PDB file of C-alpha atoms in Angstrom:
ATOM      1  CA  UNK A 204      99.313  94.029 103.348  1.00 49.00           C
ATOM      2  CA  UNK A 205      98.288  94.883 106.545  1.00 50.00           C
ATOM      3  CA  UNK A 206      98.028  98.482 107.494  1.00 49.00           C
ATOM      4  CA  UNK A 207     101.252  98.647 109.924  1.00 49.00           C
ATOM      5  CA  UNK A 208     103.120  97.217 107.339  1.00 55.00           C
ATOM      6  CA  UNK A 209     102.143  99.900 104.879  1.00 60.00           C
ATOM      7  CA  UNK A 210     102.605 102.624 107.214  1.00 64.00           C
ATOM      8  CA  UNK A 211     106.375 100.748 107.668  1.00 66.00           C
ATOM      9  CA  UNK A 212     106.782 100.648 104.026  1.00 74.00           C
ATOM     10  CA  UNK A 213     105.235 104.730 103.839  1.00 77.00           C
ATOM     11  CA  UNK A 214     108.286 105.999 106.263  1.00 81.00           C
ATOM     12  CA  UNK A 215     110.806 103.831 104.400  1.00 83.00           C
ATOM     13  CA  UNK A 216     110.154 104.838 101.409  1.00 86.00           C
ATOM     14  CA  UNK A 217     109.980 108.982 103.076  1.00 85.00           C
ATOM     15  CA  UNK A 218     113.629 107.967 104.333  1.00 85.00           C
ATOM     16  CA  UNK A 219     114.832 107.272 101.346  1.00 88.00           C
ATOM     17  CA  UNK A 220     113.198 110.226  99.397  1.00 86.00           C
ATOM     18  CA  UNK A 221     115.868 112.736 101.976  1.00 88.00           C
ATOM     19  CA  UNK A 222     118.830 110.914  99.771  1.00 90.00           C
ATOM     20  CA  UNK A 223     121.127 113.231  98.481  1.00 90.00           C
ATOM     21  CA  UNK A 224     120.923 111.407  95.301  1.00 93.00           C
ATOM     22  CA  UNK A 225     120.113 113.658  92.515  1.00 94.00           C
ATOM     23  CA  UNK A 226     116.967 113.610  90.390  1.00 95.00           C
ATOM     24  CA  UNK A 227     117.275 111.322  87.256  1.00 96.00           C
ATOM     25  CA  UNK A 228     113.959 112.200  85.245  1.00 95.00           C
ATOM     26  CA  UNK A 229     116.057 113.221  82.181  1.00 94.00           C
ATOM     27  CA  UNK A 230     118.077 109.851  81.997  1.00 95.00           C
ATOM     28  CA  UNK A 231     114.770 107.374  82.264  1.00 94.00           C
ATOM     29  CA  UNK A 232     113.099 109.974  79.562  1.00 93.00           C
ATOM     30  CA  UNK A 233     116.082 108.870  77.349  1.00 92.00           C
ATOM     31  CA  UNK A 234     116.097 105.765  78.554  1.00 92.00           C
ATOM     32  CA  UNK A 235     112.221 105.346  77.320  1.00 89.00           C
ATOM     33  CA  UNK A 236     112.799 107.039  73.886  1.00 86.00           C
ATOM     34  CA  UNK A 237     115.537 104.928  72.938  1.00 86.00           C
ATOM     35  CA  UNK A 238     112.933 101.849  72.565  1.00 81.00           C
ATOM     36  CA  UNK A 239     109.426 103.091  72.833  1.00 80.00           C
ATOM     37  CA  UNK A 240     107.473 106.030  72.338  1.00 84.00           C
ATOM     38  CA  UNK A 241     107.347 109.135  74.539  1.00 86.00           C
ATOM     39  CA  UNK A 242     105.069 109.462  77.377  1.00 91.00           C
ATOM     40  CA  UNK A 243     104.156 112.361  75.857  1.00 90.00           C
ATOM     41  CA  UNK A 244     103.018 110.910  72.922  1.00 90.00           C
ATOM     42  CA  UNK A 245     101.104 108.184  74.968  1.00 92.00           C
ATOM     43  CA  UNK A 246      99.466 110.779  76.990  1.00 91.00           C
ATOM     44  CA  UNK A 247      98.482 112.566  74.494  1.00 91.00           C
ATOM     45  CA  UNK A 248      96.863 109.785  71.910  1.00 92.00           C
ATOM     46  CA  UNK A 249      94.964 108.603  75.049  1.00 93.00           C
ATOM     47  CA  UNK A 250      93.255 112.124  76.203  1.00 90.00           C
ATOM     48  CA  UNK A 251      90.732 112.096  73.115  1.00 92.00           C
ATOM     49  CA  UNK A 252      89.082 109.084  74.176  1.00 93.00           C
ATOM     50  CA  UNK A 253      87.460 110.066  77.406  1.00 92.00           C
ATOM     51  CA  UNK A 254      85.653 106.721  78.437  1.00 95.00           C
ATOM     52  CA  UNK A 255      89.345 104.726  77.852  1.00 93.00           C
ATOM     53  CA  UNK A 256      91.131 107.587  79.786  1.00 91.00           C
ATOM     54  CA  UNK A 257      87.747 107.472  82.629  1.00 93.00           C
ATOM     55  CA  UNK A 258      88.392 103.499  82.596  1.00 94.00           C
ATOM     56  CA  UNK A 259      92.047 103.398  82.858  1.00 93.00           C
ATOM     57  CA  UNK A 260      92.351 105.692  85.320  1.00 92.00           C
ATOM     58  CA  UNK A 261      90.013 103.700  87.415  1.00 93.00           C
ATOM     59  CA  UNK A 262      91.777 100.886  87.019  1.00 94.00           C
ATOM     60  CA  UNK A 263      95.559 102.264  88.016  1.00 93.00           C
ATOM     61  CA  UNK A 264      93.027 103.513  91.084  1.00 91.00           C
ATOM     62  CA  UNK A 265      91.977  99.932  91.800  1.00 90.00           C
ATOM     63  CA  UNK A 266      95.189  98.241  92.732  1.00 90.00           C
ATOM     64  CA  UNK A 267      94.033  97.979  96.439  1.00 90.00           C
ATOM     65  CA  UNK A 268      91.249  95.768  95.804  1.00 91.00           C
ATOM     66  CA  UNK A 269      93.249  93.634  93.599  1.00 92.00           C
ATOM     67  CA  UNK A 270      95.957  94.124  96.694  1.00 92.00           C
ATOM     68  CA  UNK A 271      93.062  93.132  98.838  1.00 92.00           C
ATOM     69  CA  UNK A 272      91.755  90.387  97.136  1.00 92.00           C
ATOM     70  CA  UNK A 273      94.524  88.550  96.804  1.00 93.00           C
ATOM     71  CA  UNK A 274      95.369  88.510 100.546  1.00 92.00           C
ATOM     72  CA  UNK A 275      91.133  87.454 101.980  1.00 93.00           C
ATOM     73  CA  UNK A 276      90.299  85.176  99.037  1.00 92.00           C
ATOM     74  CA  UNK A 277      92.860  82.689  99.742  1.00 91.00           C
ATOM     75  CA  UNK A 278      93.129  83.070 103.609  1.00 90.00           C
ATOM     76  CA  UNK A 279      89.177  82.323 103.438  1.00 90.00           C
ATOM     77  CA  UNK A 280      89.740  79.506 101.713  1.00 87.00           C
ATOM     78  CA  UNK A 281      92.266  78.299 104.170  1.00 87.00           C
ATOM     79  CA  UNK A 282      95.420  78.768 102.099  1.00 88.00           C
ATOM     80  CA  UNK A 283      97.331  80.172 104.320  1.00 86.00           C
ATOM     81  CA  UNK A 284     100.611  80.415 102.778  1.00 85.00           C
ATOM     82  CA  UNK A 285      99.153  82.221  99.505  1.00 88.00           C
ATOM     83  CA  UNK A 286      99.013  85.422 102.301  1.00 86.00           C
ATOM     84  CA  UNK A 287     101.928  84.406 103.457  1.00 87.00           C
ATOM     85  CA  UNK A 288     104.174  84.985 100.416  1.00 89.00           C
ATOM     86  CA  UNK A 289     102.297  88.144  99.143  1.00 91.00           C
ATOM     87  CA  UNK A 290     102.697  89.573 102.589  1.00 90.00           C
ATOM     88  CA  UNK A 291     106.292  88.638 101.977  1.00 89.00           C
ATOM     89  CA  UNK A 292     106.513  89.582  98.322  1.00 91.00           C
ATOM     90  CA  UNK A 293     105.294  92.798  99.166  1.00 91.00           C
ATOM     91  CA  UNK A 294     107.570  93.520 102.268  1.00 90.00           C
ATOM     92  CA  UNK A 295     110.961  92.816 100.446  1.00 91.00           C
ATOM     93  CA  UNK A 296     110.001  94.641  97.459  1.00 93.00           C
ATOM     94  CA  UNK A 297     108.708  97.422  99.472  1.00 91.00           C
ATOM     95  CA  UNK A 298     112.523  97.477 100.876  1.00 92.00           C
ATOM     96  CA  UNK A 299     114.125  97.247  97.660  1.00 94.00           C
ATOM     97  CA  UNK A 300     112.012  99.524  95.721  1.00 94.00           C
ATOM     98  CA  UNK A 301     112.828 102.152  98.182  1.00 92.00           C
ATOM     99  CA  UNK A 302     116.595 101.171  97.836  1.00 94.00           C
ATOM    100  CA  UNK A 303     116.168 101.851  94.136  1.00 95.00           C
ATOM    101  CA  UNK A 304     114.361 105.318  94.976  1.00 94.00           C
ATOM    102  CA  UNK A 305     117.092 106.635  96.998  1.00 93.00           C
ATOM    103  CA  UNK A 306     119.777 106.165  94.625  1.00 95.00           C
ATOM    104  CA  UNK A 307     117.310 106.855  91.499  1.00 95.00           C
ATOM    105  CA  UNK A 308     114.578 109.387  92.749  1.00 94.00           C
ATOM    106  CA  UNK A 309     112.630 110.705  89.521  1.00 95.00           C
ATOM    107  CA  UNK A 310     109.664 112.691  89.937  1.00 94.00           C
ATOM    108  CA  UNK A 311     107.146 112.333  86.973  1.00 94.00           C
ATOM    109  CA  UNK A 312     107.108 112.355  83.466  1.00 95.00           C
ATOM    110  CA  UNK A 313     105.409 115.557  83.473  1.00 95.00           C
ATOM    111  CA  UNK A 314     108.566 117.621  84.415  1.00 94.00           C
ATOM    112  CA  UNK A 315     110.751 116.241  81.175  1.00 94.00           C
ATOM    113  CA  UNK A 316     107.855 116.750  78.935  1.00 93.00           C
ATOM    114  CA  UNK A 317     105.822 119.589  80.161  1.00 90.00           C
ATOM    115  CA  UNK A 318     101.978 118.041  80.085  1.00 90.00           C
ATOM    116  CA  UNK A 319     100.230 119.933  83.046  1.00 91.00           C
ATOM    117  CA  UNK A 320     100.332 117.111  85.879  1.00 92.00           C
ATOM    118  CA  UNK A 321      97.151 116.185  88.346  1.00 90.00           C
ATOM    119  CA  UNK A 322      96.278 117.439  91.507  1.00 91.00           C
ATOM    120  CA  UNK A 323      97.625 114.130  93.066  1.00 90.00           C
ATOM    121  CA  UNK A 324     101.000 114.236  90.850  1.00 92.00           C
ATOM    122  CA  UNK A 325     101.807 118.438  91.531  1.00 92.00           C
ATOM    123  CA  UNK A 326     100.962 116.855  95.390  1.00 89.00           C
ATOM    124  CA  UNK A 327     103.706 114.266  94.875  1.00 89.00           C
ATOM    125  CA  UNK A 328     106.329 116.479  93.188  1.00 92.00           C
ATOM    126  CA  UNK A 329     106.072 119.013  96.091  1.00 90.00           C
ATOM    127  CA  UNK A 330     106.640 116.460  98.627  1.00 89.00           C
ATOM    128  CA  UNK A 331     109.682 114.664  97.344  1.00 91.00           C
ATOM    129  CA  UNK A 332     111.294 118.502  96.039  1.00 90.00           C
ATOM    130  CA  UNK A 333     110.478 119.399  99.916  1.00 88.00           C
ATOM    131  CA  UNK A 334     112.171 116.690 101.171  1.00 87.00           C
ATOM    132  CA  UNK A 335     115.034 116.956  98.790  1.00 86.00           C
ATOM    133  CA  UNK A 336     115.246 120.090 100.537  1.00 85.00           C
ATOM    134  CA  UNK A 337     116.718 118.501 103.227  1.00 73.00           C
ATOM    135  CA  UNK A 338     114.341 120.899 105.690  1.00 73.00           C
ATOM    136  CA  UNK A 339     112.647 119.182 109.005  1.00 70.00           C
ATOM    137  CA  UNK A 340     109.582 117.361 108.089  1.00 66.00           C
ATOM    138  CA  UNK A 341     107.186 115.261 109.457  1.00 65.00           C
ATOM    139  CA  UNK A 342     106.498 111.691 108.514  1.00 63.00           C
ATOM    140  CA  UNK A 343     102.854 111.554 106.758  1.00 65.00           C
ATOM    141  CA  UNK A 344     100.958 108.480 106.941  1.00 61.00           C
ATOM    142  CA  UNK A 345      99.155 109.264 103.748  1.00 60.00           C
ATOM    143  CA  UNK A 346     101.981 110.022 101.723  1.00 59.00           C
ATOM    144  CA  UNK A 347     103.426 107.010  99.600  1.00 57.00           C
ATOM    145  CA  UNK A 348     103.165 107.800  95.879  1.00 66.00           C
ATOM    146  CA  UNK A 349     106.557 109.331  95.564  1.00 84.00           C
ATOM    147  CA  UNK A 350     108.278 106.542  94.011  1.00 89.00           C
ATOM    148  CA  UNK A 351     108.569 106.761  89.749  1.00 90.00           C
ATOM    149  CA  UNK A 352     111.303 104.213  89.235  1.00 94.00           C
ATOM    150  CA  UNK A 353     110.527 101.395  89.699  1.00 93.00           C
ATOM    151  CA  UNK A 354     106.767 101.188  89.783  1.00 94.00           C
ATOM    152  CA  UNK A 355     105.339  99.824  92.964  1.00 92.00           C
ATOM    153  CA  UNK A 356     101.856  99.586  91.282  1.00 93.00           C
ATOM    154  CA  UNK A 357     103.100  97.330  88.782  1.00 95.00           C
ATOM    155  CA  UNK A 358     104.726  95.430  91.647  1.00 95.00           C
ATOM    156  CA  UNK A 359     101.847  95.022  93.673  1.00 94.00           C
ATOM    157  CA  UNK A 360      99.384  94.346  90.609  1.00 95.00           C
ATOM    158  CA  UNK A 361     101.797  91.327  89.862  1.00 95.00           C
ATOM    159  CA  UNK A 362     102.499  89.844  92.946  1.00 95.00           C
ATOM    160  CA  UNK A 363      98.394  90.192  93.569  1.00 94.00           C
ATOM    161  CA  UNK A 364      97.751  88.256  90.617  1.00 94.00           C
ATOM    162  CA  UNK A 365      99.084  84.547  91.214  1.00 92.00           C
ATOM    163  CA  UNK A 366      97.069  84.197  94.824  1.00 92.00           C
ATOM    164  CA  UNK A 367      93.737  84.668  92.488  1.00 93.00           C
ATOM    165  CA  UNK A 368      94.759  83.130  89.539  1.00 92.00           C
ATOM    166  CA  UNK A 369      93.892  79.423  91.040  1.00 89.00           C
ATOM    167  CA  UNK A 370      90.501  80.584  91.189  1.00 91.00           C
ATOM    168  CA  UNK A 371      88.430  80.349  87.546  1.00 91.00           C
ATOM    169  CA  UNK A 372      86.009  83.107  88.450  1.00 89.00           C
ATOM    170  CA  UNK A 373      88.827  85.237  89.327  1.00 88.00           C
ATOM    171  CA  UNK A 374      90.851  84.780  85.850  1.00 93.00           C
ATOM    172  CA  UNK A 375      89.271  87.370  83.881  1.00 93.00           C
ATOM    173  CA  UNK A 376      89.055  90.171  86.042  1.00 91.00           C
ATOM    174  CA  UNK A 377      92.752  89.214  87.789  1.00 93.00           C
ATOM    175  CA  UNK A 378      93.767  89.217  84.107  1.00 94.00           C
ATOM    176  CA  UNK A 379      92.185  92.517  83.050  1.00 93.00           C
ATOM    177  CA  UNK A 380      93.155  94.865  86.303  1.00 93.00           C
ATOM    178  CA  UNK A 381      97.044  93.228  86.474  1.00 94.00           C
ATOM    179  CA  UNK A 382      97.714  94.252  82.596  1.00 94.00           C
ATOM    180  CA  UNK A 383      95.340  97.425  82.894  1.00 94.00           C
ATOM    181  CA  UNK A 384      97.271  98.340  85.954  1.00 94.00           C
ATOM    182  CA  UNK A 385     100.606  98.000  83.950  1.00 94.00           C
ATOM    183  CA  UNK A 386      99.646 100.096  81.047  1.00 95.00           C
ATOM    184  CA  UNK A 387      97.384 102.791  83.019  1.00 95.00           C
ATOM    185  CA  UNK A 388     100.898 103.464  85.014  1.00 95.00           C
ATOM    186  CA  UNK A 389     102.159 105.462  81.445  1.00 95.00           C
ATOM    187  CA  UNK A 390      98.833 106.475  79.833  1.00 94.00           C
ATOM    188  CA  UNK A 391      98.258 108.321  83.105  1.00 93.00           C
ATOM    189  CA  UNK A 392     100.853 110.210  82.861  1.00 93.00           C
ATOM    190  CA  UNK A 393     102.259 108.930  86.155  1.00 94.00           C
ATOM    191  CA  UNK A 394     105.431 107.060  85.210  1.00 95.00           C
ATOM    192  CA  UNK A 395     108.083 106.230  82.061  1.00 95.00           C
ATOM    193  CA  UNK A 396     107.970 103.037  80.785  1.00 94.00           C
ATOM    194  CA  UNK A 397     110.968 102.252  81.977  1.00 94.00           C
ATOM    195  CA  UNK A 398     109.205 102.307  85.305  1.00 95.00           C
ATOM    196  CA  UNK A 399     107.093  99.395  84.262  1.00 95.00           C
ATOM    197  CA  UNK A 400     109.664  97.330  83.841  1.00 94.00           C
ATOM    198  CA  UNK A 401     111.474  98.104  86.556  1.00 95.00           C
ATOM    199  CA  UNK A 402     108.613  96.923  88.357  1.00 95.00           C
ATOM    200  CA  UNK A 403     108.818  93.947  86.157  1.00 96.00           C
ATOM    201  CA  UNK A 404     112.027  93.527  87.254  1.00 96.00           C
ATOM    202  CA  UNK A 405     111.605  93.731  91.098  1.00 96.00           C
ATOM    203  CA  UNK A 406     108.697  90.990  90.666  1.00 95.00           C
ATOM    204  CA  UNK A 407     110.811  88.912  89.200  1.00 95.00           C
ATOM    205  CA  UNK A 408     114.032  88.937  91.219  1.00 94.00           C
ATOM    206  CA  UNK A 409     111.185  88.470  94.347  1.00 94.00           C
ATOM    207  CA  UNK A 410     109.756  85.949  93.915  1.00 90.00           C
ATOM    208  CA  UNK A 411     111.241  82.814  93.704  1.00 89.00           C
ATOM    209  CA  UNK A 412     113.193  84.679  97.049  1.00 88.00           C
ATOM    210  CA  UNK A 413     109.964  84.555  98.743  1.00 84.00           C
ATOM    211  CA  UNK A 414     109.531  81.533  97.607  1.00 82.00           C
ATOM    212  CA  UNK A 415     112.566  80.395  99.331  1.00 85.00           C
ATOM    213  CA  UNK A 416     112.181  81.762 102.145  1.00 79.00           C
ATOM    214  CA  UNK A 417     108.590  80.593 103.463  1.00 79.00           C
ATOM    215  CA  UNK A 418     109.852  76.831 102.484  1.00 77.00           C
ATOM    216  CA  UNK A 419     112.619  77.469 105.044  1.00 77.00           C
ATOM    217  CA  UNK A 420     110.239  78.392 107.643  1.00 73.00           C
ATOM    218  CA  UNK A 421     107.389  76.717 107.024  1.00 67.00           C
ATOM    219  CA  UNK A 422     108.878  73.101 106.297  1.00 69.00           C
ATOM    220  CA  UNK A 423     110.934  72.597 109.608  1.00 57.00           C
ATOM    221  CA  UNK A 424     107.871  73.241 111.315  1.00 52.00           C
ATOM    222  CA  UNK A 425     106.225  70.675 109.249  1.00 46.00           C
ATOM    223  CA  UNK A 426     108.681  68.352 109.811  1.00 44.00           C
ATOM    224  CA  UNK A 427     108.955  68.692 113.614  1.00 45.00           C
ATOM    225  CA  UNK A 428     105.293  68.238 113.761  1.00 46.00           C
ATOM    226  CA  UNK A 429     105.386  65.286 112.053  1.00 45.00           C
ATOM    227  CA  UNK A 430     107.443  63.286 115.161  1.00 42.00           C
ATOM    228  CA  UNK A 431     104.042  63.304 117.150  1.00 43.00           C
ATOM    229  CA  UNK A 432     101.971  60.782 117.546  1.00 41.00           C
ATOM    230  CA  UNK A 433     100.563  58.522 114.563  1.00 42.00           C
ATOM    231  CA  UNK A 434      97.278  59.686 113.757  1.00 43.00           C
ATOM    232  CA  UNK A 435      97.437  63.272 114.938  1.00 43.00           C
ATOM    233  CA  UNK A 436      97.312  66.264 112.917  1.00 43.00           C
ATOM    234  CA  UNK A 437     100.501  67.893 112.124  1.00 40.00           C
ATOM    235  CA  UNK A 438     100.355  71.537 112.946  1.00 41.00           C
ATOM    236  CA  UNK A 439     100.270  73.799 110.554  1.00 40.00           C
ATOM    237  CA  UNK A 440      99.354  71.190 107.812  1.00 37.00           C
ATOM    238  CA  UNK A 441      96.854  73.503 106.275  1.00 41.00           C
ATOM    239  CA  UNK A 442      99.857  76.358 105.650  1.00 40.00           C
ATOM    240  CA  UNK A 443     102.580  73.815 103.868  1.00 35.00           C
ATOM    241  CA  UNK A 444     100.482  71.543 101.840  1.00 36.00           C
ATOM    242  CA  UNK A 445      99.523  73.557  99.231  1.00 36.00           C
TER     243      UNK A 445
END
């Protein structure tokens, strides 16, 4: 994802975050305890074990590389349309994620079960409770990690992972960051469970519409190309033959 397209995605989601909506951090707590254990709990069995709390918090850090990765690897390699659909993937769940904000904004975990929150979560609650406020505010550039349900780190993690995956020496770290990514989102305190698969759920509905959509603008291009003259190249041939 190219940086315009983040800062697009940044004041969309700031938009959204002014909905009068109310907060619903008490229904996805109940939610979560209805079929899995408290954040709390999670949070809490985690924080003796300071290397696995060091290393998952590293990786839940380390989604733009896999973000990254996934958009130069294949582009290197001349697979075009791999950066193509994650650029895609990414833009339409951006959209719909902060859809889903504005009529579900949460904050954290942290306010329904009282664990002391980070710097960078406190930072996050007293953005979106300032622009709740409905008071004149500018748009920040640097100010994106607002959104609890659904979880757009899950979202990107997933939709990072498939562009790598046809690559062997890719598979085990791909595998390792996308599933430490999913499960870092709760043990750091940062979102409900229900988050994750909300992000799950996003991924899923996106996809095959991405899908979709380059086929109907890549192939007519394909196929126009194709009415040139025997022998030649068709342009674009390296995008829609993969």
């Amino acid at each position: 994802m190219d940086c315009g397209t983040d800062r697009d995605l940044n004041v969309l989601i700031q938009i959204c975050g002014k909905s009068p909506a109310p907060l619903v951090d008490s229904q996805l707590a109940r939610m979560d305890q209805a079929f899995s254990p408290s954040v709390l709990s999670i949070v809490e069995w985690v924080r003796p074990f300071r290397a696995l709390r060091i290393a998952l918090l590293l990786t839940y850090d380390s989604f733009p590389l896999l973000v990254l990765l996934a958009a130069m690897v294949p582009t290197l390699q001349g697979r075009y349309r791999y950066s193509y659909r994650l650029l895609w993937e990414v833009t339409m769940a951006g959209v719909v994620t902060a859809a889903m904000f504005a009529l579900w904004p949460a904050v954290g975990p942290w306010v329904v079960y009282g664990f002391k929150p980070t710097p960078d979560q406190a930072a996050a609650q007293n953005f979106l409770l300032a622009l709740k406020s409905h008071h004149p505010m500018a748009v920040s550039n640097d100010v994106a990690a607002i959104v609890s349900f659904p979880s757009f780190h899950v979202v990107l993690a997933l939709f990072s992972a498939p562009p790598l995956w046809q690559y062997r020496l890719f598979r085990p770290v791909v595998a390792f960051l996308t599933l430490g990514i999913c499960v870092s989102t709760v043990t750091t305190g940062w979102h409900y469970v229900v988050d994750v698969l909300g992000g799950l759920a996003v991924t899923a509905a996106i996809y095959p519409l991405a899908n979709r959509f380059l086929d109907f603008v890549l192939t007519p291009r394909s196929a126009s190309s194709s009415l040139g003259e025997v022998g030649s190249k068709p342009a674009g041939d390296e995008v829609t033959s993969l």
